Amino acid sequence: MENKKFDTAIEAISANITETQFENFDDATVDLAKQRVLDVLGCAIGGANAPGNKALLNVVGNNSTRGDATIWIHGIKSSAQDAAMVNTIMNRSYDFEVMSFGMDGQMIASHHASTNVPTAISLAESLNVNGRELLTAMILGDDTAARIAAASAVHPIKLGWDGCGTLSHLGATAIAGRLLGLDRHQMKHAFGIVLNQIASAIQSLWDGATTFKLGQGTAAKNGIFSAELARAGWTGVIDALQSRFGYFAMYAGGCSDPDILTRDLGKTYYGEAYFKPYPCGLPNHVAIKSALSLMARYEIDCDRISKVIINVPSEALENSYYAKPFELRDFPHGDAIFSYPFTVATTLLYKSCGLPNFSEDAIRDPKVVDLTSKTELIEPDFETKRLEITLKVIMNDGTEYTDTQVPDFDWVKNPIPKKEIEKKFWHQVEFSKTVSPENAEELLLNVGKLEQIRNIQNIIQLLCP
């Protein structure tokens, strides 16, 4: 790519997507991509029957004609668009999927792999594409979304948009365009077409609504649709990124560093690498670590807790839906996974935090509800680091237990061990009980050699009981 001159970044990106070959990727890039595939498949298994998904399946089943792509676990045949959407929503359901990436030693928040993996697999199945080309498309889609995220002046969330849905549209479009064989000019138009379909309001997370996972799914559907329209001759916005009302102006507060879009394009590929240890939003993970630390160090009888105080940085206290007052509304799961008070309370009581903590019964457990009501969030009177949490548990007799934790960003430079990712995969298989241990083991082996898989049906069959 470095020998070619392009007038705009969108032209360079479009050419890179359509012309890059699998041989461009080094082993580390390919291995990380396969780990993302395994993580997202595990999250889809774990979230297959999560609250709201049965209704989604009924609606899609009633409205969709049979196609040549599969809705995982349930074995329903559908169009690639609808299959990609539902598969995405299933893996998004517990907010457990891989997220964020490292660039120049810094963590950049993002959430697009959970759209990109189902888009790649569902469309690859429909087109009978092999694992090598599937990985190529996925790596390019991940890299495209990551570069746009890193070049943004602000995260979409600060403007009222859910970045899980905004950036994912761009990654999914890149993947679909590559798999559908678009040329660079069609690819550029596909981005211009999808720009007209981006929307994902962050208010869903404030309201704990089922729609918190919808934008990630419609991004998959819209990405495929946009690429199909471009292939059919439709035109879109000429410069979907940097025009007056392009992506950066509408969803990112501008472009703070345009150089990121094309720097080492075709040489360095960015992909998400924070494989979540807990099935809930990232800020909660710091508070969960504090709760686990206290329970490991002290013999705390939760029945004798008088009050739990969570010191939350002022910016989060004022602007984060994680710090909103906890209440159980029409969709309790949406209230629970984005709440500091709930995740701390359930972790203290269960001495762990996994998928069982977020079942309907566990969320409504009277002991959890009672302890959550005793939890107070306050602004610390001392200087804190980004997302730092200080947790204080006060007992009825006045005894206090305190622990402070900061986010673990070590993964930016030191990849999370593969065995930890596989352990998480098995946790979801055991929780869901929708895929047999034998199929899960075979699935794990197949993902490990995905670039050698000639027929994606080998993967699909293992996902469908």
Short mmCIF file of C-alpha atoms in Angstrom, two decimals:
data_model
loop_
_atom_site.label_atom_id
_atom_site.label_comp_id
_atom_site.label_asym_id
_atom_site.label_seq_id
_atom_site.Cartn_x
_atom_site.Cartn_y
_atom_site.Cartn_z
CA MET A 1 0.00 0.00 0.00
CA GLU A 2 2.89 2.39 0.68
CA ASN A 3 3.71 2.70 -3.05
CA LYS A 4 0.21 3.81 -4.01
CA LYS A 5 -1.08 7.34 -3.74
CA PHE A 6 -4.67 8.05 -2.79
CA ASP A 7 -6.49 11.36 -2.47
CA THR A 8 -8.39 10.34 0.66
CA ALA A 9 -8.04 7.90 3.53
CA ILE A 10 -11.28 6.14 2.56
CA GLU A 11 -9.79 5.35 -0.85
CA ALA A 12 -6.63 3.90 0.71
CA ILE A 13 -8.64 1.87 3.22
CA SER A 14 -10.96 0.57 0.51
CA ALA A 15 -8.03 -0.51 -1.64
CA ASN A 16 -6.38 -2.21 1.33
CA ILE A 17 -9.54 -4.17 2.08
CA THR A 18 -10.03 -5.39 -1.46
CA GLU A 19 -6.41 -6.13 -2.35
CA THR A 20 -4.72 -7.52 0.78
CA GLN A 21 -3.77 -11.20 0.75
CA PHE A 22 -3.63 -13.62 3.68
CA GLU A 23 0.15 -13.77 3.28
CA ASN A 24 0.34 -10.14 4.47
CA PHE A 25 -0.46 -11.21 8.04
CA ASP A 26 2.13 -12.38 10.52
CA ASP A 27 1.49 -15.34 12.82
CA ALA A 28 0.68 -13.18 15.85
CA THR A 29 -2.04 -11.32 13.93
CA VAL A 30 -3.62 -14.56 12.73
CA ASP A 31 -3.42 -16.23 16.15
CA LEU A 32 -5.08 -13.26 17.86
CA ALA A 33 -7.83 -13.26 15.23
CA LYS A 34 -8.53 -16.95 15.86
CA GLN A 35 -8.72 -16.28 19.58
CA ARG A 36 -11.32 -13.60 18.89
CA VAL A 37 -13.30 -16.11 16.85
CA LEU A 38 -13.20 -18.63 19.70
CA ASP A 39 -14.19 -16.01 22.26
CA VAL A 40 -17.16 -14.77 20.25
CA LEU A 41 -18.36 -18.31 19.48
CA GLY A 42 -18.15 -19.07 23.20
CA CYS A 43 -20.17 -15.96 24.01
CA ALA A 44 -22.80 -16.96 21.45
CA ILE A 45 -23.05 -20.39 23.08
CA GLY A 46 -23.33 -18.80 26.52
CA GLY A 47 -25.86 -16.21 25.36
CA ALA A 48 -27.94 -18.38 23.03
CA ASN A 49 -30.93 -18.43 25.38
CA ALA A 50 -30.32 -15.16 27.20
CA PRO A 51 -33.32 -12.98 28.06
CA GLY A 52 -34.96 -11.48 24.99
CA ASN A 53 -33.41 -13.84 22.46
CA LYS A 54 -36.36 -16.20 22.15
CA ALA A 55 -38.57 -13.28 21.15
CA LEU A 56 -35.94 -12.15 18.64
CA LEU A 57 -35.83 -15.61 17.09
CA ASN A 58 -39.62 -15.66 16.78
CA VAL A 59 -39.69 -12.29 15.04
CA VAL A 60 -36.84 -13.15 12.67
CA GLY A 61 -38.33 -16.57 11.98
CA ASN A 62 -41.69 -15.02 11.07
CA ASN A 63 -40.22 -12.30 8.87
CA SER A 64 -37.28 -14.00 7.23
CA THR A 65 -37.26 -16.30 4.23
CA ARG A 66 -35.14 -19.41 4.51
CA GLY A 67 -31.61 -18.85 3.31
CA ASP A 68 -28.21 -20.44 3.24
CA ALA A 69 -26.80 -19.11 6.50
CA THR A 70 -27.40 -20.55 9.96
CA ILE A 71 -28.49 -19.06 13.25
CA TRP A 72 -26.09 -20.81 15.59
CA ILE A 73 -27.21 -23.17 18.34
CA HIS A 74 -30.83 -23.02 17.17
CA GLY A 75 -30.04 -24.40 13.72
CA ILE A 76 -32.47 -22.08 11.92
CA LYS A 77 -31.68 -21.31 8.29
CA SER A 78 -31.96 -17.67 7.31
CA SER A 79 -30.43 -15.01 5.10
CA ALA A 80 -26.83 -14.06 5.79
CA GLN A 81 -28.07 -10.64 6.94
CA ASP A 82 -30.49 -12.00 9.53
CA ALA A 83 -28.19 -14.83 10.65
CA ALA A 84 -25.34 -12.40 11.21
CA MET A 85 -27.63 -10.09 13.18
CA VAL A 86 -29.02 -12.79 15.47
CA ASN A 87 -25.64 -14.49 15.96
CA THR A 88 -24.20 -11.12 16.93
CA ILE A 89 -26.97 -10.38 19.41
CA MET A 90 -26.59 -13.79 21.03
CA ASN A 91 -22.86 -13.28 21.66
CA ARG A 92 -23.47 -9.71 22.82
CA SER A 93 -26.15 -10.75 25.31
CA TYR A 94 -24.01 -10.97 28.46
CA ASP A 95 -21.56 -8.21 27.47
CA PHE A 96 -18.87 -10.89 27.85
CA GLU A 97 -17.18 -10.70 24.46
CA VAL A 98 -13.65 -9.54 23.63
CA MET A 99 -13.19 -5.78 23.34
CA SER A 100 -10.63 -2.95 23.08
CA PHE A 101 -7.21 -2.93 21.44
CA GLY A 102 -3.74 -1.61 22.00
CA MET A 103 -2.04 1.04 19.88
CA ASP A 104 1.34 2.56 20.67
CA GLY A 105 1.20 0.96 24.11
CA GLN A 106 -2.16 2.52 24.98
CA MET A 107 -5.57 0.92 25.46
CA ILE A 108 -8.31 2.18 23.15
CA ALA A 109 -11.87 1.29 24.08
CA SER A 110 -13.80 -0.46 21.31
CA HIS A 111 -16.42 -3.15 20.88
CA HIS A 112 -16.64 -4.37 17.30
CA ALA A 113 -15.30 -7.96 17.17
CA SER A 114 -18.63 -9.29 18.42
CA THR A 115 -20.19 -7.92 15.21
CA ASN A 116 -17.29 -8.70 12.91
CA VAL A 117 -16.91 -12.39 13.76
CA PRO A 118 -20.58 -13.34 13.13
CA THR A 119 -20.63 -11.18 10.00
CA ALA A 120 -17.59 -12.98 8.63
CA ILE A 121 -18.78 -16.49 9.53
CA SER A 122 -22.41 -16.04 8.45
CA LEU A 123 -21.51 -14.52 5.09
CA ALA A 124 -18.67 -17.00 4.56
CA GLU A 125 -21.14 -19.83 5.11
CA SER A 126 -23.59 -18.30 2.65
CA LEU A 127 -20.87 -17.84 0.01
CA ASN A 128 -19.09 -21.13 0.75
CA VAL A 129 -15.85 -19.28 1.53
CA ASN A 130 -12.94 -21.10 3.19
CA GLY A 131 -11.40 -20.30 6.57
CA ARG A 132 -8.40 -18.55 5.06
CA GLU A 133 -10.50 -15.97 3.25
CA LEU A 134 -12.82 -15.65 6.25
CA LEU A 135 -9.87 -14.73 8.47
CA THR A 136 -8.54 -12.29 5.87
CA ALA A 137 -11.85 -10.43 5.73
CA MET A 138 -12.23 -10.41 9.51
CA ILE A 139 -8.72 -9.12 10.20
CA LEU A 140 -9.26 -6.33 7.67
CA GLY A 141 -12.63 -5.42 9.18
CA ASP A 142 -11.19 -5.35 12.70
CA ASP A 143 -8.26 -3.21 11.56
CA THR A 144 -10.53 -0.76 9.75
CA ALA A 145 -12.79 -0.24 12.77
CA ALA A 146 -9.79 0.06 15.10
CA ARG A 147 -8.07 2.73 13.01
CA ILE A 148 -11.24 4.79 12.80
CA ALA A 149 -11.75 4.46 16.56
CA ALA A 150 -8.17 5.53 17.29
CA ALA A 151 -8.39 8.52 14.94
CA SER A 152 -11.62 9.80 16.49
CA ALA A 153 -11.53 13.01 18.52
CA VAL A 154 -13.90 11.56 21.12
CA HIS A 155 -15.54 8.22 21.78
CA PRO A 156 -19.10 8.07 20.36
CA ILE A 157 -20.46 7.53 23.87
CA LYS A 158 -19.67 11.14 24.76
CA LEU A 159 -22.01 12.25 21.99
CA GLY A 160 -24.87 9.95 22.94
CA TRP A 161 -24.00 7.13 20.53
CA ASP A 162 -23.18 3.59 21.54
CA GLY A 163 -19.80 2.81 19.98
CA CYS A 164 -20.76 -0.88 19.95
CA GLY A 165 -23.12 -0.04 17.11
CA THR A 166 -21.40 2.84 15.33
CA LEU A 167 -17.90 1.50 14.68
CA SER A 168 -19.23 -2.00 14.16
CA HIS A 169 -21.10 -0.83 11.06
CA LEU A 170 -17.81 0.10 9.45
CA GLY A 171 -16.05 -3.13 10.38
CA ALA A 172 -18.95 -5.26 9.15
CA THR A 173 -19.10 -3.37 5.87
CA ALA A 174 -15.40 -3.93 5.28
CA ILE A 175 -15.80 -7.67 5.92
CA ALA A 176 -18.86 -8.00 3.70
CA GLY A 177 -17.25 -6.03 0.89
CA ARG A 178 -14.19 -8.23 0.96
CA LEU A 179 -16.14 -11.49 1.00
CA LEU A 180 -18.48 -10.31 -1.76
CA GLY A 181 -15.53 -9.45 -3.97
CA LEU A 182 -16.08 -5.70 -4.30
CA ASP A 183 -13.47 -3.63 -6.10
CA ARG A 184 -12.01 -0.60 -4.36
CA HIS A 185 -14.56 1.81 -5.87
CA GLN A 186 -17.53 -0.34 -4.84
CA MET A 187 -15.97 -0.72 -1.40
CA LYS A 188 -15.77 3.04 -1.00
CA HIS A 189 -19.44 3.32 -1.92
CA ALA A 190 -20.37 0.55 0.49
CA PHE A 191 -18.96 2.67 3.33
CA GLY A 192 -20.94 5.63 1.99
CA ILE A 193 -24.10 3.53 1.95
CA VAL A 194 -23.71 2.20 5.48
CA LEU A 195 -23.14 5.72 6.81
CA ASN A 196 -26.85 6.29 6.19
CA GLN A 197 -27.78 3.39 8.46
CA ILE A 198 -25.65 3.96 11.56
CA ALA A 199 -27.57 4.53 14.79
CA SER A 200 -27.25 3.15 18.29
CA ALA A 201 -28.41 5.32 21.18
CA ILE A 202 -26.51 4.99 24.45
CA GLN A 203 -29.76 5.74 26.31
CA SER A 204 -30.54 2.01 26.04
CA LEU A 205 -27.80 1.30 28.60
CA TRP A 206 -29.06 4.00 30.95
CA ASP A 207 -32.53 2.47 30.77
CA GLY A 208 -31.35 -1.14 31.04
CA ALA A 209 -33.31 -1.91 27.89
CA THR A 210 -33.14 -5.05 25.76
CA THR A 211 -32.06 -2.77 22.93
CA PHE A 212 -28.60 -2.41 24.49
CA LYS A 213 -27.58 -5.34 22.26
CA LEU A 214 -29.58 -4.42 19.16
CA GLY A 215 -27.19 -1.91 17.57
CA GLN A 216 -24.36 -4.41 17.55
CA GLY A 217 -26.62 -6.83 15.66
CA THR A 218 -28.10 -4.40 13.14
CA ALA A 219 -24.53 -3.33 12.34
CA ALA A 220 -23.90 -6.85 11.03
CA LYS A 221 -27.09 -6.84 8.97
CA ASN A 222 -26.55 -3.33 7.62
CA GLY A 223 -22.92 -3.99 6.76
CA ILE A 224 -23.84 -6.95 4.55
CA PHE A 225 -26.79 -5.07 3.03
CA SER A 226 -24.60 -2.07 2.20
CA ALA A 227 -21.97 -4.18 0.48
CA GLU A 228 -24.67 -5.98 -1.50
CA LEU A 229 -26.14 -2.66 -2.64
CA ALA A 230 -22.70 -1.42 -3.68
CA ARG A 231 -22.13 -4.58 -5.68
CA ALA A 232 -25.50 -4.02 -7.37
CA GLY A 233 -24.47 -0.53 -8.48
CA TRP A 234 -25.68 1.75 -5.72
CA THR A 235 -23.58 4.76 -4.82
CA GLY A 236 -23.11 6.27 -1.39
CA VAL A 237 -21.47 9.23 0.30
CA ILE A 238 -18.20 9.86 -1.56
CA ASP A 239 -16.10 10.13 1.58
CA ALA A 240 -17.85 8.30 4.41
CA LEU A 241 -15.18 9.30 6.92
CA GLN A 242 -13.88 12.83 6.42
CA SER A 243 -16.57 14.67 4.46
CA ARG A 244 -18.48 17.55 6.03
CA PHE A 245 -21.14 15.21 7.41
CA GLY A 246 -19.18 11.98 7.36
CA TYR A 247 -18.56 9.55 10.20
CA PHE A 248 -16.05 11.67 12.10
CA ALA A 249 -18.25 14.77 12.05
CA MET A 250 -21.40 12.91 13.03
CA TYR A 251 -20.22 10.27 15.49
CA ALA A 252 -16.71 11.13 16.69
CA GLY A 253 -16.51 14.86 17.31
CA GLY A 254 -14.05 15.13 14.43
CA CYS A 255 -10.84 13.36 13.49
CA SER A 256 -8.01 14.09 15.91
CA ASP A 257 -5.26 12.26 14.04
CA PRO A 258 -5.93 11.48 10.35
CA ASP A 259 -2.48 9.91 10.04
CA ILE A 260 -3.65 6.89 12.06
CA LEU A 261 -6.03 5.94 9.27
CA THR A 262 -3.25 5.09 6.83
CA ARG A 263 -0.06 4.82 8.90
CA ASP A 264 1.49 1.41 8.23
CA LEU A 265 -1.70 0.43 6.42
CA GLY A 266 -1.19 -3.04 5.03
CA LYS A 267 1.70 -3.66 7.41
CA THR A 268 0.22 -3.41 10.91
CA TYR A 269 -3.18 -4.83 11.76
CA TYR A 270 -5.01 -3.87 14.95
CA GLY A 271 -7.44 -6.21 16.65
CA GLU A 272 -9.30 -6.34 19.96
CA ALA A 273 -7.46 -8.21 22.69
CA TYR A 274 -9.12 -7.71 26.08
CA PHE A 275 -10.83 -11.03 26.70
CA LYS A 276 -13.24 -10.18 29.46
CA PRO A 277 -13.00 -12.24 32.66
CA TYR A 278 -16.50 -11.25 33.84
CA PRO A 279 -19.84 -11.12 31.94
CA CYS A 280 -20.63 -7.44 32.40
CA GLY A 281 -19.36 -3.99 31.47
CA LEU A 282 -15.63 -3.24 31.75
CA PRO A 283 -15.83 -0.59 34.53
CA ASN A 284 -17.54 -3.21 36.72
CA HIS A 285 -14.48 -5.46 36.42
CA VAL A 286 -12.43 -3.20 38.67
CA ALA A 287 -15.09 -3.24 41.38
CA ILE A 288 -15.47 -7.01 41.04
CA LYS A 289 -11.72 -7.44 41.55
CA SER A 290 -11.99 -5.45 44.78
CA ALA A 291 -14.89 -7.57 46.01
CA LEU A 292 -13.08 -10.81 45.20
CA SER A 293 -9.93 -9.52 46.89
CA LEU A 294 -11.80 -8.72 50.10
CA MET A 295 -13.56 -12.10 50.17
CA ALA A 296 -10.26 -13.91 49.61
CA ARG A 297 -8.43 -12.01 52.37
CA TYR A 298 -11.08 -11.85 55.07
CA GLU A 299 -13.83 -14.02 56.54
CA ILE A 300 -16.70 -11.68 55.75
CA ASP A 301 -20.19 -12.77 56.74
CA CYS A 302 -22.43 -11.02 54.22
CA ASP A 303 -25.42 -11.33 56.54
CA ARG A 304 -23.62 -8.99 58.95
CA ILE A 305 -22.75 -6.26 56.45
CA SER A 306 -24.16 -2.88 57.43
CA LYS A 307 -23.06 -0.84 54.42
CA VAL A 308 -20.97 -1.11 51.26
CA ILE A 309 -19.29 2.04 49.96
CA ILE A 310 -17.87 2.24 46.45
CA ASN A 311 -15.58 5.18 45.77
CA VAL A 312 -16.12 6.02 42.11
CA PRO A 313 -14.14 8.70 40.20
CA SER A 314 -16.15 11.90 39.91
CA GLU A 315 -16.41 11.76 36.12
CA ALA A 316 -17.89 8.26 36.29
CA LEU A 317 -20.20 9.19 39.14
CA GLU A 318 -21.61 12.06 37.11
CA ASN A 319 -21.61 10.62 33.61
CA SER A 320 -21.61 6.82 33.75
CA TYR A 321 -24.66 4.57 33.58
CA TYR A 322 -22.69 2.13 35.76
CA ALA A 323 -23.14 4.57 38.64
CA LYS A 324 -26.87 5.17 38.23
CA PRO A 325 -29.17 4.17 41.10
CA PHE A 326 -29.87 0.46 40.88
CA GLU A 327 -33.44 -0.65 40.25
CA LEU A 328 -35.03 -3.69 38.64
CA ARG A 329 -37.24 -2.65 35.75
CA ASP A 330 -38.79 -4.41 32.74
CA PHE A 331 -35.50 -6.07 31.72
CA PRO A 332 -33.58 -6.92 34.94
CA HIS A 333 -30.60 -8.35 33.10
CA GLY A 334 -29.98 -4.98 31.43
CA ASP A 335 -30.13 -3.29 34.83
CA ALA A 336 -27.69 -5.74 36.40
CA ILE A 337 -24.80 -5.98 33.93
CA PHE A 338 -24.29 -2.21 33.81
CA SER A 339 -24.37 -1.52 37.54
CA TYR A 340 -21.59 -1.01 40.09
CA PRO A 341 -23.90 -1.73 43.07
CA PHE A 342 -25.32 -4.97 41.70
CA THR A 343 -22.05 -6.48 40.48
CA VAL A 344 -20.33 -5.75 43.79
CA ALA A 345 -23.23 -7.18 45.81
CA THR A 346 -23.53 -10.39 43.78
CA THR A 347 -19.76 -10.92 43.86
CA LEU A 348 -19.58 -10.50 47.63
CA LEU A 349 -22.43 -12.95 48.18
CA TYR A 350 -21.41 -15.61 45.67
CA LYS A 351 -17.63 -15.10 46.08
CA SER A 352 -17.38 -15.28 42.30
CA CYS A 353 -18.71 -13.51 39.23
CA GLY A 354 -19.68 -15.58 36.20
CA LEU A 355 -22.70 -16.22 34.04
CA PRO A 356 -24.73 -17.79 36.91
CA ASN A 357 -24.61 -14.44 38.72
CA PHE A 358 -26.72 -12.92 35.95
CA SER A 359 -29.55 -15.43 35.67
CA GLU A 360 -33.01 -14.06 36.42
CA ASP A 361 -33.14 -15.91 39.74
CA ALA A 362 -29.68 -14.70 40.80
CA ILE A 363 -30.53 -11.10 39.95
CA ARG A 364 -33.74 -11.29 41.98
CA ASP A 365 -32.15 -13.18 44.89
CA PRO A 366 -33.50 -11.37 47.99
CA LYS A 367 -30.06 -11.39 49.60
CA VAL A 368 -28.54 -9.72 46.54
CA VAL A 369 -31.34 -7.18 46.37
CA ASP A 370 -30.92 -6.41 50.09
CA LEU A 371 -27.15 -6.00 49.89
CA THR A 372 -27.47 -3.87 46.77
CA SER A 373 -29.79 -1.56 48.68
CA LYS A 374 -27.06 -1.13 51.30
CA THR A 375 -24.52 -0.08 48.66
CA GLU A 376 -23.63 3.58 48.28
CA LEU A 377 -21.53 5.25 45.59
CA ILE A 378 -19.58 8.30 46.63
CA GLU A 379 -16.97 10.57 45.11
CA PRO A 380 -13.54 10.00 46.71
CA ASP A 381 -11.87 12.87 48.53
CA PHE A 382 -8.51 11.81 47.15
CA GLU A 383 -6.92 11.71 43.72
CA THR A 384 -7.73 8.61 41.69
CA LYS A 385 -6.50 6.98 38.51
CA ARG A 386 -8.69 6.25 35.51
CA LEU A 387 -11.51 3.85 36.51
CA GLU A 388 -9.91 3.28 39.93
CA ILE A 389 -12.25 1.83 42.54
CA THR A 390 -11.94 1.78 46.34
CA LEU A 391 -14.37 -0.60 47.99
CA LYS A 392 -15.22 -0.40 51.68
CA VAL A 393 -17.34 -2.99 53.47
CA ILE A 394 -18.64 -1.91 56.88
CA MET A 395 -19.92 -4.57 59.29
CA ASN A 396 -22.65 -4.25 61.91
CA ASP A 397 -20.03 -4.12 64.67
CA GLY A 398 -18.21 -1.25 62.95
CA THR A 399 -15.35 -3.32 61.49
CA GLU A 400 -14.26 -2.01 58.10
CA TYR A 401 -12.60 -3.84 55.21
CA THR A 402 -11.10 -1.81 52.36
CA ASP A 403 -9.57 -2.65 49.01
CA THR A 404 -8.44 -0.53 46.05
CA GLN A 405 -8.07 -1.74 42.48
CA VAL A 406 -7.18 -0.18 39.14
CA PRO A 407 -7.87 -1.56 35.66
CA ASP A 408 -5.50 -4.19 34.37
CA PHE A 409 -4.06 -2.89 31.11
CA ASP A 410 -1.17 -5.35 31.07
CA TRP A 411 -2.83 -7.18 28.16
CA VAL A 412 -1.96 -4.26 25.86
CA LYS A 413 1.67 -5.38 25.86
CA ASN A 414 1.41 -8.94 27.17
CA PRO A 415 -1.34 -10.97 25.45
CA ILE A 416 -3.80 -12.81 27.66
CA PRO A 417 -2.73 -16.48 27.80
CA LYS A 418 -4.60 -18.75 25.41
CA LYS A 419 -5.50 -21.09 28.28
CA GLU A 420 -7.44 -18.27 29.96
CA ILE A 421 -9.45 -17.70 26.78
CA GLU A 422 -10.16 -21.42 26.53
CA LYS A 423 -11.17 -21.54 30.21
CA LYS A 424 -13.69 -18.80 29.55
CA PHE A 425 -14.97 -20.73 26.51
CA TRP A 426 -15.58 -23.83 28.63
CA HIS A 427 -17.34 -21.78 31.31
CA GLN A 428 -19.92 -20.75 28.74
CA VAL A 429 -20.32 -24.25 27.34
CA GLU A 430 -20.97 -25.58 30.84
CA PHE A 431 -23.39 -22.77 31.67
CA SER A 432 -25.41 -22.94 28.47
CA LYS A 433 -25.54 -26.72 27.97
CA THR A 434 -26.56 -26.13 24.35
CA VAL A 435 -23.43 -27.66 22.80
CA SER A 436 -22.08 -31.03 23.88
CA PRO A 437 -18.58 -31.21 25.42
CA GLU A 438 -17.53 -33.36 22.46
CA ASN A 439 -18.68 -30.78 19.93
CA ALA A 440 -17.13 -27.99 21.99
CA GLU A 441 -13.78 -29.77 22.03
CA GLU A 442 -13.94 -30.30 18.28
CA LEU A 443 -14.96 -26.68 17.78
CA LEU A 444 -11.96 -25.51 19.77
CA LEU A 445 -9.66 -27.63 17.60
CA ASN A 446 -11.22 -26.40 14.36
CA VAL A 447 -10.92 -22.74 15.30
CA GLY A 448 -7.27 -23.37 16.13
CA LYS A 449 -6.64 -24.41 12.52
CA LEU A 450 -9.24 -22.12 10.92
CA GLU A 451 -6.95 -21.04 8.09
CA GLN A 452 -6.84 -24.68 6.99
CA ILE A 453 -10.61 -25.21 7.02
CA ARG A 454 -11.95 -25.54 3.48
CA ASN A 455 -15.62 -25.72 4.39
CA ILE A 456 -17.09 -23.48 7.08
CA GLN A 457 -19.91 -26.00 7.48
CA ASN A 458 -17.45 -27.93 9.66
CA ILE A 459 -17.74 -25.08 12.19
CA ILE A 460 -21.47 -24.53 11.77
CA GLN A 461 -22.40 -28.18 12.34
CA LEU A 462 -20.56 -28.23 15.64
CA LEU A 463 -22.55 -25.19 16.80
CA CYS A 464 -25.91 -26.79 16.07
CA PRO A 465 -26.99 -29.64 18.35
#
